[in-house]
Tab-separated table of C-alpha atoms and ligand atoms in Angstrom:
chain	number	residue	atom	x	y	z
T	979	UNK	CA	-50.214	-2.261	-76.955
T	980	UNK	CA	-49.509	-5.741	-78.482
T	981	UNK	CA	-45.951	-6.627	-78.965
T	982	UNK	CA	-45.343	-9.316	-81.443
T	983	UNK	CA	-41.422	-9.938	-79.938
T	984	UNK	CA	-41.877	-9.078	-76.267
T	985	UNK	CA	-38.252	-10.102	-74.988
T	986	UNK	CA	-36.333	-6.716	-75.752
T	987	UNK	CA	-33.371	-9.048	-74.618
T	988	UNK	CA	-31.729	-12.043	-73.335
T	989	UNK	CA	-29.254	-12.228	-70.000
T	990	UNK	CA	-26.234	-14.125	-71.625
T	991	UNK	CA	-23.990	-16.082	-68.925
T	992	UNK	CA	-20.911	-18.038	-69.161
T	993	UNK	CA	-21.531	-18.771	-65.134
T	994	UNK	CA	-24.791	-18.950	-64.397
T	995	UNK	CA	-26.844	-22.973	-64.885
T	996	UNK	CA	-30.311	-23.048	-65.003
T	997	UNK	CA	-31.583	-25.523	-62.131
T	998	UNK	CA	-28.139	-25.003	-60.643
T	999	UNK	CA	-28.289	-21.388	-59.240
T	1000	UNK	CA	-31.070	-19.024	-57.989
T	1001	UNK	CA	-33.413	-16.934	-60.101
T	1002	UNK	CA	-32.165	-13.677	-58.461
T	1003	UNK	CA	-28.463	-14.443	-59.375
T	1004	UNK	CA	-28.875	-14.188	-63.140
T	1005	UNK	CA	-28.824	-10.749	-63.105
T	1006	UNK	CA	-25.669	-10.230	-61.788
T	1007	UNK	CA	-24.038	-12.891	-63.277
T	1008	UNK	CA	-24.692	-11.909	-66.684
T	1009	UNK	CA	-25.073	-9.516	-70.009
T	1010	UNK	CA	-27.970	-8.442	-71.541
T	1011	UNK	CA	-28.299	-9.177	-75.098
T	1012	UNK	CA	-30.482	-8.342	-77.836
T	1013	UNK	CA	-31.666	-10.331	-80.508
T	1014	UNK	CA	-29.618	-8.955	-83.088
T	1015	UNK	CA	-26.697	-9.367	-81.131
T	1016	UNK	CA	-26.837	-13.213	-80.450
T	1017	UNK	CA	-23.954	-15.305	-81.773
T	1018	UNK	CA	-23.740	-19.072	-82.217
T	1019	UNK	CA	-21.653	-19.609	-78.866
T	1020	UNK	CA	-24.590	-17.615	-76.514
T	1021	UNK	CA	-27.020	-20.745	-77.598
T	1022	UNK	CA	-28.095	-22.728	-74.464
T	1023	UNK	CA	-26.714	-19.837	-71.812
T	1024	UNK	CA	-29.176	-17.275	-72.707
T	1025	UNK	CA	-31.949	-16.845	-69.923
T	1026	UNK	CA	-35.448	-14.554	-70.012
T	1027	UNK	CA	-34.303	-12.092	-67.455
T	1028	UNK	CA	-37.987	-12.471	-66.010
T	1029	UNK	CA	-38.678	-15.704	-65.687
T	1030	UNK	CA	-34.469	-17.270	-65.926
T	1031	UNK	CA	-35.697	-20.122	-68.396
T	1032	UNK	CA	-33.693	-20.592	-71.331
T	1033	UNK	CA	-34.349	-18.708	-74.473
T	1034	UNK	CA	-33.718	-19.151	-78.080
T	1035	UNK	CA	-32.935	-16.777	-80.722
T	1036	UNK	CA	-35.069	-17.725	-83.526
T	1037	UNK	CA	-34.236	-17.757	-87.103
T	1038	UNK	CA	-30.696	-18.768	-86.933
T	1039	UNK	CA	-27.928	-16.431	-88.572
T	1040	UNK	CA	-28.500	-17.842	-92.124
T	1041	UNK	CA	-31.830	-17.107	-92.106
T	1042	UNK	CA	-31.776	-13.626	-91.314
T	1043	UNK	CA	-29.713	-12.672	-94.074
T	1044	UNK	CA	-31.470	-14.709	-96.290
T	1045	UNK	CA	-34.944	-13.713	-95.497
T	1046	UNK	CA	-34.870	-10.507	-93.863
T	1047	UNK	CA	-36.520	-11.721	-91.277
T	1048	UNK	CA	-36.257	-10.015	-87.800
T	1049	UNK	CA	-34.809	-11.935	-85.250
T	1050	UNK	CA	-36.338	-12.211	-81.765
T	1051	UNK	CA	-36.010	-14.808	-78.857
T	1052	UNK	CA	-38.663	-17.491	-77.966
T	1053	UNK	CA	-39.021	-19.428	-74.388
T	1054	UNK	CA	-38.317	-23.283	-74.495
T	1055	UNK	CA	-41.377	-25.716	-74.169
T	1056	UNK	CA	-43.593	-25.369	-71.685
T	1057	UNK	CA	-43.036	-28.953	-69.914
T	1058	UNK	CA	-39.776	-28.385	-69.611
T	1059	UNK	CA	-39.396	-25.500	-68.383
T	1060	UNK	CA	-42.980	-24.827	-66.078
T	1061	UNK	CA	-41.437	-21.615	-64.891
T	1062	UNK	CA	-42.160	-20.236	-67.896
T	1063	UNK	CA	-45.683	-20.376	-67.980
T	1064	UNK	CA	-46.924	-17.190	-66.291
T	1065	UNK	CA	-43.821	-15.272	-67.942
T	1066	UNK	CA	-45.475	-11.888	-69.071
T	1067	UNK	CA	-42.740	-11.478	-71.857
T	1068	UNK	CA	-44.638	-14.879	-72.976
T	1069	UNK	CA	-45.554	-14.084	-76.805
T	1070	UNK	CA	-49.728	-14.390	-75.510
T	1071	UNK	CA	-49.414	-13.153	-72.105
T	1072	UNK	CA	-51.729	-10.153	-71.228
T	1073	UNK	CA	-49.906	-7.142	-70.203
T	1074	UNK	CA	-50.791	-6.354	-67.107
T	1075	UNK	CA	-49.226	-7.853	-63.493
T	1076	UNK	CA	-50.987	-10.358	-61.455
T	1077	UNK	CA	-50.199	-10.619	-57.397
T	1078	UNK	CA	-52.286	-12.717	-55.496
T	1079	UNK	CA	-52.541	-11.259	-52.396
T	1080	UNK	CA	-51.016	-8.253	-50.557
T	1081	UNK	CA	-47.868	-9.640	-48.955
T	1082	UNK	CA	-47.032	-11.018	-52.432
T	1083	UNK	CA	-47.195	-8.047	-53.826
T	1084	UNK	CA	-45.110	-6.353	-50.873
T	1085	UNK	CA	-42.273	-9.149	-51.269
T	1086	UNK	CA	-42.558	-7.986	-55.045
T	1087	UNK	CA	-41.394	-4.559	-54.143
T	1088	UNK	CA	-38.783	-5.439	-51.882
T	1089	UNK	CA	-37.360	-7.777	-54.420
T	1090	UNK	CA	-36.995	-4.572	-56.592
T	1091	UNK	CA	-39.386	-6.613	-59.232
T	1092	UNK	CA	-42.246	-3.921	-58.469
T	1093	UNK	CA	-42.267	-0.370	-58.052
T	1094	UNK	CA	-44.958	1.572	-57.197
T	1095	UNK	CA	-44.457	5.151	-58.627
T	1096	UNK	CA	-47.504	7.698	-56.592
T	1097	UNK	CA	-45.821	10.586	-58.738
T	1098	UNK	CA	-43.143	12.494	-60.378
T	1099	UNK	CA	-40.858	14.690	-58.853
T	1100	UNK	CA	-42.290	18.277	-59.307
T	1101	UNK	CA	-39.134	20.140	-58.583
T	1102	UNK	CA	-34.887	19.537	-58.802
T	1103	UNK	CA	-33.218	18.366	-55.948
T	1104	UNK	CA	-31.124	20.980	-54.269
T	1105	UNK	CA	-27.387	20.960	-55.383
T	1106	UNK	CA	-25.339	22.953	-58.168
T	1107	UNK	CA	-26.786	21.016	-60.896
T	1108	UNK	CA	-23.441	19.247	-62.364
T	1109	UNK	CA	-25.523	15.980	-61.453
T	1110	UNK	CA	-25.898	15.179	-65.344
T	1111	UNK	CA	-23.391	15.200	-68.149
T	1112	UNK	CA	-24.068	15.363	-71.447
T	1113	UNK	CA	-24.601	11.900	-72.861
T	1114	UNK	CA	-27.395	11.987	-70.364
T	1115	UNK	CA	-26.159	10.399	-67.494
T	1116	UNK	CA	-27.197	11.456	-64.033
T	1117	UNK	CA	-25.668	10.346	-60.766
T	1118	UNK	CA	-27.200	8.943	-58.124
T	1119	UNK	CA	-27.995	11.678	-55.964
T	1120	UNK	CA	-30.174	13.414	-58.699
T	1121	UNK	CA	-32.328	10.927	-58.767
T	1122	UNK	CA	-32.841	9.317	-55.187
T	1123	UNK	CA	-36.332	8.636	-54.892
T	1124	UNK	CA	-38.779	9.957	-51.881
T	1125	UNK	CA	-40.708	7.967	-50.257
T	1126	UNK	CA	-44.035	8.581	-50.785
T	1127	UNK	CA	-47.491	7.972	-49.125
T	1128	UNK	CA	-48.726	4.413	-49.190
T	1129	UNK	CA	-50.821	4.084	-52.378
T	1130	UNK	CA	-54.038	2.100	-53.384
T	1131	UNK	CA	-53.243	-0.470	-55.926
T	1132	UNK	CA	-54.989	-2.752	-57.675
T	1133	UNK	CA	-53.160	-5.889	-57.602
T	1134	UNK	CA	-55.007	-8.824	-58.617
T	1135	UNK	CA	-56.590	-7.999	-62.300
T	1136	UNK	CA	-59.701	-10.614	-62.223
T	1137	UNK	CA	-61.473	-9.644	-59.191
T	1138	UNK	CA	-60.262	-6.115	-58.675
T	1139	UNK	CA	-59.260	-6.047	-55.466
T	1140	UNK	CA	-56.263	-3.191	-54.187
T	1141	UNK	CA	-54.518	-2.923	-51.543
T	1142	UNK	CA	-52.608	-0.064	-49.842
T	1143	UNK	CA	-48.692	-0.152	-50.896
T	1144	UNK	CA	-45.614	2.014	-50.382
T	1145	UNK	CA	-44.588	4.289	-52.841
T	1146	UNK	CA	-42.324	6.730	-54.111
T	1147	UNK	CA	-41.943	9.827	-55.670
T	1148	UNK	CA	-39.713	9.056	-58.415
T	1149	UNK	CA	-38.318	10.663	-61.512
T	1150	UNK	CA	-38.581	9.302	-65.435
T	1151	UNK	CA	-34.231	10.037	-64.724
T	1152	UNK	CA	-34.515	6.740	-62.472
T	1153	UNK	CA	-36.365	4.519	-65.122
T	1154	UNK	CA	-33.682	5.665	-67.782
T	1155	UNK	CA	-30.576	4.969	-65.398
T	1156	UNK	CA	-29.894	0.868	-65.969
T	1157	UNK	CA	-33.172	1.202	-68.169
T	1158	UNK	CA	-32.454	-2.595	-69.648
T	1159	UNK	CA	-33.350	-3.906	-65.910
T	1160	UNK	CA	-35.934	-1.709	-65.670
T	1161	UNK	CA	-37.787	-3.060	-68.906
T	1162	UNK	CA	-37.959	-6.169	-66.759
T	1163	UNK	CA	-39.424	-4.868	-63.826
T	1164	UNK	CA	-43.534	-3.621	-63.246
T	1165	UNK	CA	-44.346	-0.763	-62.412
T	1166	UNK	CA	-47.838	1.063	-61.532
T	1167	UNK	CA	-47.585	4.821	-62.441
T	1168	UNK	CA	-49.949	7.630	-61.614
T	1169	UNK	CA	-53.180	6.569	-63.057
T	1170	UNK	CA	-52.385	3.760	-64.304
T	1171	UNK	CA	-54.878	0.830	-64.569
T	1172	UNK	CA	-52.789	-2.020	-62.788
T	1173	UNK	CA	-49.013	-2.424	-62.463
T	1174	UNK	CA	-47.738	-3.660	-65.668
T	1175	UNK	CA	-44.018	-4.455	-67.364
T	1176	UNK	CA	-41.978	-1.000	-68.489
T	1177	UNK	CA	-41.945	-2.880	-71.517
T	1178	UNK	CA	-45.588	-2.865	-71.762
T	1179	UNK	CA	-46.007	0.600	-70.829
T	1180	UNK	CA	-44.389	2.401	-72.690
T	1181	UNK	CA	-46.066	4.038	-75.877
T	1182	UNK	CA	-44.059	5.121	-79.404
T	1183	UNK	CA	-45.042	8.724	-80.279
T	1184	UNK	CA	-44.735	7.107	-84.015
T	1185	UNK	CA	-47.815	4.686	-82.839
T	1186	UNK	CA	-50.357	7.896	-82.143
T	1187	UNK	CA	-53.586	8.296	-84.063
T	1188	UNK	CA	-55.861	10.968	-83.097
T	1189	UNK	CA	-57.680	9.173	-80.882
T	1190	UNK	CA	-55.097	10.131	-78.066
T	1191	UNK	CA	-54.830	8.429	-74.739
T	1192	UNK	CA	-57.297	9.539	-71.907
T	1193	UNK	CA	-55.217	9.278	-69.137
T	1194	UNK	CA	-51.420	10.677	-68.357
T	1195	UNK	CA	-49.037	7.917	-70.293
T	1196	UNK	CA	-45.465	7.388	-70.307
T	1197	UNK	CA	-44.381	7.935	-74.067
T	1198	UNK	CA	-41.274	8.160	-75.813
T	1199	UNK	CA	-40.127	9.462	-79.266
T	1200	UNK	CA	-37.628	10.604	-81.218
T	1201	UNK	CA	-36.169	14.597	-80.649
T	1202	UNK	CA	-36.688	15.934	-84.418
T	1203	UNK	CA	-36.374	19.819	-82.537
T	1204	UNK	CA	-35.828	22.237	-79.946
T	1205	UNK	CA	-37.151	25.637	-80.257
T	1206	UNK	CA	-36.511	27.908	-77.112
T	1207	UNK	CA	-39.565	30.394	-76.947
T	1208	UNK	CA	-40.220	33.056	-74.391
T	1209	UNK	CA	-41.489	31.662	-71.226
T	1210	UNK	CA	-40.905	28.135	-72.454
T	1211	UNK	CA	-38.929	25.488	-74.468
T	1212	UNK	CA	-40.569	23.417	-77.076
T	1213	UNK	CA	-38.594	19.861	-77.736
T	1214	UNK	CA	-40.375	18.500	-80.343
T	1215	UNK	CA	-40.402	14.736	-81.096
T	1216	UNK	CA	-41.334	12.565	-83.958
T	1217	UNK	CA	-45.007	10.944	-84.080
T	1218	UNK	CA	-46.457	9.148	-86.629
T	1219	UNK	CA	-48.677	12.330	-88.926
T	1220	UNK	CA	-45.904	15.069	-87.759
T	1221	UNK	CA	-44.553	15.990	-84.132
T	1222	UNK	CA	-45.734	16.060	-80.584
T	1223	UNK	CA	-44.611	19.764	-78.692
T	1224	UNK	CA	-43.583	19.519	-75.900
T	1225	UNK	CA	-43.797	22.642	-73.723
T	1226	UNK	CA	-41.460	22.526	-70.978
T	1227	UNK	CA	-39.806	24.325	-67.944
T	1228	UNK	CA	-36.149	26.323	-69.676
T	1229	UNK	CA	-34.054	26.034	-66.308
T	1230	UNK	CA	-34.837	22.147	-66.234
T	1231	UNK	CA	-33.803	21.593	-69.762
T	1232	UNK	CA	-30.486	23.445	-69.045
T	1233	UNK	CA	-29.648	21.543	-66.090
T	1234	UNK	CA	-30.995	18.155	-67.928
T	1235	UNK	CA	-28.871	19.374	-71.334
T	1236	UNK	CA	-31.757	19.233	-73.644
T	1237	UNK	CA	-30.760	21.626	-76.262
T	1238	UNK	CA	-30.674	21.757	-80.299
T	1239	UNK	CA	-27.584	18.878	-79.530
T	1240	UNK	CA	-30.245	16.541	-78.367
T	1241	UNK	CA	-31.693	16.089	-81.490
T	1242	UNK	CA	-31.451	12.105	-82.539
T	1243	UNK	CA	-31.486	11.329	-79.451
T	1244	UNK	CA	-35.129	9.742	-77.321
T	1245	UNK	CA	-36.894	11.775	-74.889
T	1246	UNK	CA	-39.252	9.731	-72.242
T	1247	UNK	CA	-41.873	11.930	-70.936
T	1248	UNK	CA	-45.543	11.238	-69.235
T	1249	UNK	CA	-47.926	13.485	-70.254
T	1250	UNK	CA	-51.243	13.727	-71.185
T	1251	UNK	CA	-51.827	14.771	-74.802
T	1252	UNK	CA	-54.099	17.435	-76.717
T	1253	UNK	CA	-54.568	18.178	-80.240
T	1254	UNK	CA	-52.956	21.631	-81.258
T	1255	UNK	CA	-53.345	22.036	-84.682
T	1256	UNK	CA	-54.403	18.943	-87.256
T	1257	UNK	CA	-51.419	16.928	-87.111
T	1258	UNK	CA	-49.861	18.509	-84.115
T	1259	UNK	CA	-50.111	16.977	-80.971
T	1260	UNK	CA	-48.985	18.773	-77.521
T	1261	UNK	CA	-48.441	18.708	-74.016
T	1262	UNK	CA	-47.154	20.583	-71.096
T	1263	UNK	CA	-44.512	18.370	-69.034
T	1264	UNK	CA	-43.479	20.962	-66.055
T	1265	UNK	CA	-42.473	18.666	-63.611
T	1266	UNK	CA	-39.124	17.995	-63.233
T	1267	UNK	CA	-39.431	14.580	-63.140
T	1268	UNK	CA	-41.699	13.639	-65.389
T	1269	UNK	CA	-38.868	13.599	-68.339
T	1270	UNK	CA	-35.825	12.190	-69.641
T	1271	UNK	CA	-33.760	12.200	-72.563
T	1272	UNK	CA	-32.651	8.288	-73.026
T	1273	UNK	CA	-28.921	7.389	-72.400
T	1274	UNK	CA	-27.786	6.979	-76.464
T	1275	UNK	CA	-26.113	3.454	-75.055
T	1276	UNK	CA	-29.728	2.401	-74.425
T	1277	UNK	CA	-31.434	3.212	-78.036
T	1278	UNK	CA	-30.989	0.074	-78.968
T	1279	UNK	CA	-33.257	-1.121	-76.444
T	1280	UNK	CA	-36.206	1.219	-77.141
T	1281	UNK	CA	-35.872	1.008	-80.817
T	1282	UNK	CA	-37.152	-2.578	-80.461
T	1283	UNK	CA	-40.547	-1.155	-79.205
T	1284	UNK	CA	-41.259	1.329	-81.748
U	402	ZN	ZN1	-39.658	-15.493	-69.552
């Protein structure tokens, strides 16, 4: 998928200097910020939370209002700031993650910068289930990733070599918990081509045309329904011709609270998709962790890659 504006958002510091403190500090030391939300005293301490170069938020105010334009963040020059070069939230970059060798890759995922996901979490972790409230939040403990086996990935996109990586078992609850810093991070997902950005992975059910993905894909979508059936729930989410169905397990939803309530709100779900009817699309998502509904505090995040 092509982005036009790939940085979802800027880390805004009062502290933190570029060429005076280390990449991995910015983080920590600051707030992320979305385009829209830029005001005139963020310019010149506003970094690209993937490669810490300064950004700037392009047209200013005036222009906006004037010209509905949309605003979105740029890198500096090139020169100046070389770092920015192989950024992949550069507006030409190719998605897709690059690591030159094994141990780089390896450093990558101890850094937290990579994750390597070998599959969802089929069932709930043991427990009385108050692990998630009802604006979607989870704690910790519900979504503790396993370790999983060590996983064949390919890691350097020209020549196609892989290599043999740890990996978890994870849950689509863990990319929705601080999902901002997640955006920011790669990730290679069960059959997935390479590990690529969340950002670039992540496909708008309003974007489908009925030549449907091949492979399992992370997609997410607004909830336009829930319909409790039988054997199964149906949440059904907004696409671009009608809705996508999505058939899932009714004891997970409870203890997720997906319900008629969660209507508005986005759901985050890797599936792979069929065609029901003419404009319905559908899918079965029956692993536990293979779905989320999206913290509302986050929407504004997601909204910017519909
Ligand atoms: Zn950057």
């Amino acid at each position: 998928m092509e982005q036009k504006h790939r940085i979802v958002y800027g880390c805004y510091s009062d502290v933190w200097q570029y060429g005076q403190h280390d990449k991995e500090q910015l983080k920590a030391l600051s707030v992320e910020v979305i385009p829209e939300e830029f005001s005139p005293q963020m310019k010149g301490k506003t970094f690209c939370p993937i490669c810490a170069t300064p950004l700037s938020r392009t047209p200013d105010a005036d222009a906006i209002s004037k010209n509905n334009i949309t605003a979105h963040y740029k890198h500096g020059s090139k020169k100046k700031y070389p770092d920015s070069i192989k950024c992949e939230w550069r507006v030409n970059a190719k998605p897709g993650l690059n690591y030159e060798s094994e141990e780089i890759a390896a450093k990558a995922i101890e850094n937290k910068e990579l994750a390597i996901i070998h599959s969802w979490k089929s069932t709930p972790p043991s427990g009385d289930g108050n692990d998630i409230d009802d604006t979607g939040e989870f704690d910790r403990t519900a979504i503790e990733d396993e370790n999983g086996p060590n996983t064949e990935v390919p890691i350097a996109r020209h020549n196609g070599k892989s290599f043999s990586l740890p990996s978890n078992i994870s849950t689509v609850m863990a990319l929705c918990m601080n999902f901002p810093a997640n955006l920011s991070r790669g990730f290679y997902f069960p059959n997935s081509q390479y590990p690529m950005l969340l950002s670039d992975q992540l496909y708008s059910t309003s974007k489908l045309t009925d030549d449907l993905p091949k492979k399992e894909t992370l997609f997410f979508g607004k909830i336009i329904g829930f319909r409790e059936l039988s054997a199964r729930n149906v949440i059904e989410v907004e696409s671009s011709n009608d809705l996508v169905k999505i058939y899932t397990d009714k004891s997970y939803d409870e203890r997720k609270h997906i319900s008629k309530k969660s209507k508005g709100s986005y759901l985050l779900f890797s599936a792979k998709l069929y065609s029901e009817s003419d404009s319905v699309y559908a899918c079965k998502v029956l692993n536990w962790g293979a779905y989320s509904v999206l913290p509302k505090k986050y929407d504004k995040y997601i909204e910017a890659l519909r």
